Short mmCIF file of C-alpha atoms in Angstrom, two decimals:
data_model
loop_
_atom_site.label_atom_id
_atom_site.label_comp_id
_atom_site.label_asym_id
_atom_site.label_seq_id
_atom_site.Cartn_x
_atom_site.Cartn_y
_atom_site.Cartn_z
CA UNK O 278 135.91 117.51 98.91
CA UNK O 279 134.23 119.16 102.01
CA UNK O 280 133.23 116.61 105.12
CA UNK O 281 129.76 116.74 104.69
CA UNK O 282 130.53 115.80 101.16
CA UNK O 283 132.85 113.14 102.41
CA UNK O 284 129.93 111.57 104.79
CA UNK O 285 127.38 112.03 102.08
CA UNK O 286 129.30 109.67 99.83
CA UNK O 287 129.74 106.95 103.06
CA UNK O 288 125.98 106.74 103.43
CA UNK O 289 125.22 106.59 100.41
CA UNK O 290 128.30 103.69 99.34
CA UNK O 291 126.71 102.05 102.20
CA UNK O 292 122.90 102.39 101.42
CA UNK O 293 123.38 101.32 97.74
CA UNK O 294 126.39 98.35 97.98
CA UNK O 295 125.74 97.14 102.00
CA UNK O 296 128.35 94.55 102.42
CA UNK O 297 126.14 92.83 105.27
CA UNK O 298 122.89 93.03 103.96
CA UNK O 299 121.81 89.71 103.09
CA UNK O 300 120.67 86.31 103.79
CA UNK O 301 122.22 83.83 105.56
CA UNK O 302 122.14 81.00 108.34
CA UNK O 303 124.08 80.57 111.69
CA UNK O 304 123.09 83.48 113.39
CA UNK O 305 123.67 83.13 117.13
CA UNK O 306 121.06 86.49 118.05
CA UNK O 307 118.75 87.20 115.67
CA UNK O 308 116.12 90.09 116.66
CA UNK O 309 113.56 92.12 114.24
CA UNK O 310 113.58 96.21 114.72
CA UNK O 311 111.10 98.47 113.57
CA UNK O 312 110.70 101.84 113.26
CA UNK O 313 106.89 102.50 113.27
CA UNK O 314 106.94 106.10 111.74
CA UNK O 315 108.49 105.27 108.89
CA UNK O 316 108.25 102.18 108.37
CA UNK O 317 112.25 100.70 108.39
CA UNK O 318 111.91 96.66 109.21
CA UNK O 319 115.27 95.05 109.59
CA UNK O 320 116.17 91.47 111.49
CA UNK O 321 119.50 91.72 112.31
CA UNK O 322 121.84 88.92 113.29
CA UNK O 323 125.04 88.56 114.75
CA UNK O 324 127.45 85.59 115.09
CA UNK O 325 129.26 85.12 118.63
CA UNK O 326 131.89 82.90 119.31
CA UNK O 327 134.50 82.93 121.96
CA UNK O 328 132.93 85.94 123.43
CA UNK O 329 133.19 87.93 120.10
CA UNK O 330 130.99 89.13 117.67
CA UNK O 331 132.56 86.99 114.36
CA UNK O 332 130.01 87.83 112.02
CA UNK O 333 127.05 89.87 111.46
CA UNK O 334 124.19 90.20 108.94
CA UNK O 335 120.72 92.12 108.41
CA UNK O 336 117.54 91.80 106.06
CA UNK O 337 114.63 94.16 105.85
CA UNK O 338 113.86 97.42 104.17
CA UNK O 339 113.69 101.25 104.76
CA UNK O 340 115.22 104.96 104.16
CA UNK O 341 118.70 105.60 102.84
CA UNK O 342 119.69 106.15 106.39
CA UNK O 343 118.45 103.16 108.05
CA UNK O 344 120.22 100.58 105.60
CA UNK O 345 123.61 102.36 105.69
CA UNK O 346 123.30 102.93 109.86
CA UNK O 347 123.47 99.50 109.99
CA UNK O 348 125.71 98.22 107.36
CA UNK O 349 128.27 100.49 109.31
CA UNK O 350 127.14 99.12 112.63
CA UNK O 351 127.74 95.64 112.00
CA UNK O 352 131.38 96.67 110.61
CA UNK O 353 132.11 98.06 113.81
CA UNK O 354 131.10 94.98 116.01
CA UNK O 355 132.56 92.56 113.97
CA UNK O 356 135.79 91.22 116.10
CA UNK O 357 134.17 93.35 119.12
CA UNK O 358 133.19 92.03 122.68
CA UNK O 359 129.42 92.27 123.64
CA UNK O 360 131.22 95.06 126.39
CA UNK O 361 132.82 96.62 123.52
CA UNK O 362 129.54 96.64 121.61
CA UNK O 363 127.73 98.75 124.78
CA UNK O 364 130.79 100.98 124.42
CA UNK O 365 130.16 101.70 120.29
CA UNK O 366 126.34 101.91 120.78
CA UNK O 367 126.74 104.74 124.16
CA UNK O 368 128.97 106.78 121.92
CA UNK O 369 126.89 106.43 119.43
CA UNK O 370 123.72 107.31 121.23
CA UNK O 371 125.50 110.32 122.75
CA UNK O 372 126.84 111.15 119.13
CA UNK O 373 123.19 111.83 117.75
CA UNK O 374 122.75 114.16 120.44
CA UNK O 375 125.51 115.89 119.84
CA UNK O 376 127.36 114.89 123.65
CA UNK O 377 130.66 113.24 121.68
CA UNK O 378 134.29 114.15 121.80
CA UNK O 379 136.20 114.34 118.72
CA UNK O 380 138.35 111.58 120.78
CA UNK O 381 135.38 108.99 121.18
CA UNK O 382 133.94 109.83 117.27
CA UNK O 383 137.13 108.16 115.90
CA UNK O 384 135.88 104.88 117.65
CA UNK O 385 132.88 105.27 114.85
CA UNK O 386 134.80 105.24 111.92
CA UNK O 387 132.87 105.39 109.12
CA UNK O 388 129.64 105.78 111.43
CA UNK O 389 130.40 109.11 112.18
CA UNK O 390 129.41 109.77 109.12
CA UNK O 391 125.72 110.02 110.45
CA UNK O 392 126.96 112.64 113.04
CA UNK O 393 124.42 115.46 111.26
CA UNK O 394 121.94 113.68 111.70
CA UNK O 395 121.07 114.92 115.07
CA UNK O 396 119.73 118.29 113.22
CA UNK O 397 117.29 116.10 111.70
CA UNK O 398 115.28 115.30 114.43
CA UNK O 399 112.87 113.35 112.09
CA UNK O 400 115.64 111.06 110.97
CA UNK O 401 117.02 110.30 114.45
CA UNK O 402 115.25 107.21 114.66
CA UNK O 403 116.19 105.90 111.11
CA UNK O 404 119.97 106.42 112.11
CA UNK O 405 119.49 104.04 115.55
CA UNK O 406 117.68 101.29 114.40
CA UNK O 407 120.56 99.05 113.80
CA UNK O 408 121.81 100.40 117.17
CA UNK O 409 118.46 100.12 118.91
CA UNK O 410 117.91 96.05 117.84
CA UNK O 411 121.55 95.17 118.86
CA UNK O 412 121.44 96.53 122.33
CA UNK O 413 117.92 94.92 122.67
CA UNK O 414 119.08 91.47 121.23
CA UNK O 415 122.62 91.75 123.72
CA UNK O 416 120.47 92.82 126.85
CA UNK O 417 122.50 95.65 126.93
#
């Protein structure tokens, strides 16, 4: 099995079983993102105690891309700091434009697997929406 294949599978595991889509109370941030274009709506809502993200959740609808980007987002800031967080989402940002180090992709783990989407200019937005809310809900 190629890579591509590999990340192909990820999104779509992701898209069509998201572990943190769904409803449920206690959210300490809660903020709606939208992606005008093409019409991706999520609220997205993340649990902090102590000073770390403990749980996250999201609702809405949208593309294949969209769903998964944030399914795999909240994986990676559950257990994180909110300065961890701004970490994860700068690589990130930097990873859609293709400005990443092999080094600083491991930090994405299964996020990465939205690396190609930077050739799809059209789908750029779809892949930070998750990324987009959280930094707006955190201030960061």
């Amino acid at each position: 099995m190629d890579t591509k294949e590999l990340y192909r599978e990820i999104l779509n595991e992701h898209n069509l079983n998201p572990i943190h889509k769904l409803e449920k109370e206690g959210a300490t941030f809660s903020c709606n993102g939208v992606n005008p274009s093409c019409g991706d709506n999520i609220t997205l809502n993340l649990k902090v105690e102590d000073g770390k993200i403990s749980d996250g959740w999201f609702t809405g609808s949208g593309c294949a891309i969209s769903q998964a980007s944030c399914d795999m987002m909240i994986d990676l800031l559950i257990g994180k700091t909110e300065e961890e967080a701004k970490k994860l989402a700068d690589i990130f940002d930097r990873m859609i434009k293709g400005e990443v180090t092999e080094e600083e992709l491991e930090n994405l783990d299964e996020a990465a697997a939205l690396q190609d989407i930077s050739h799809m200019p059209a789908r750029v937005k779809c892949a930070m929406l998750g990324w987009r809310t959280m930094k707006e809900m955190l201030g960061l």
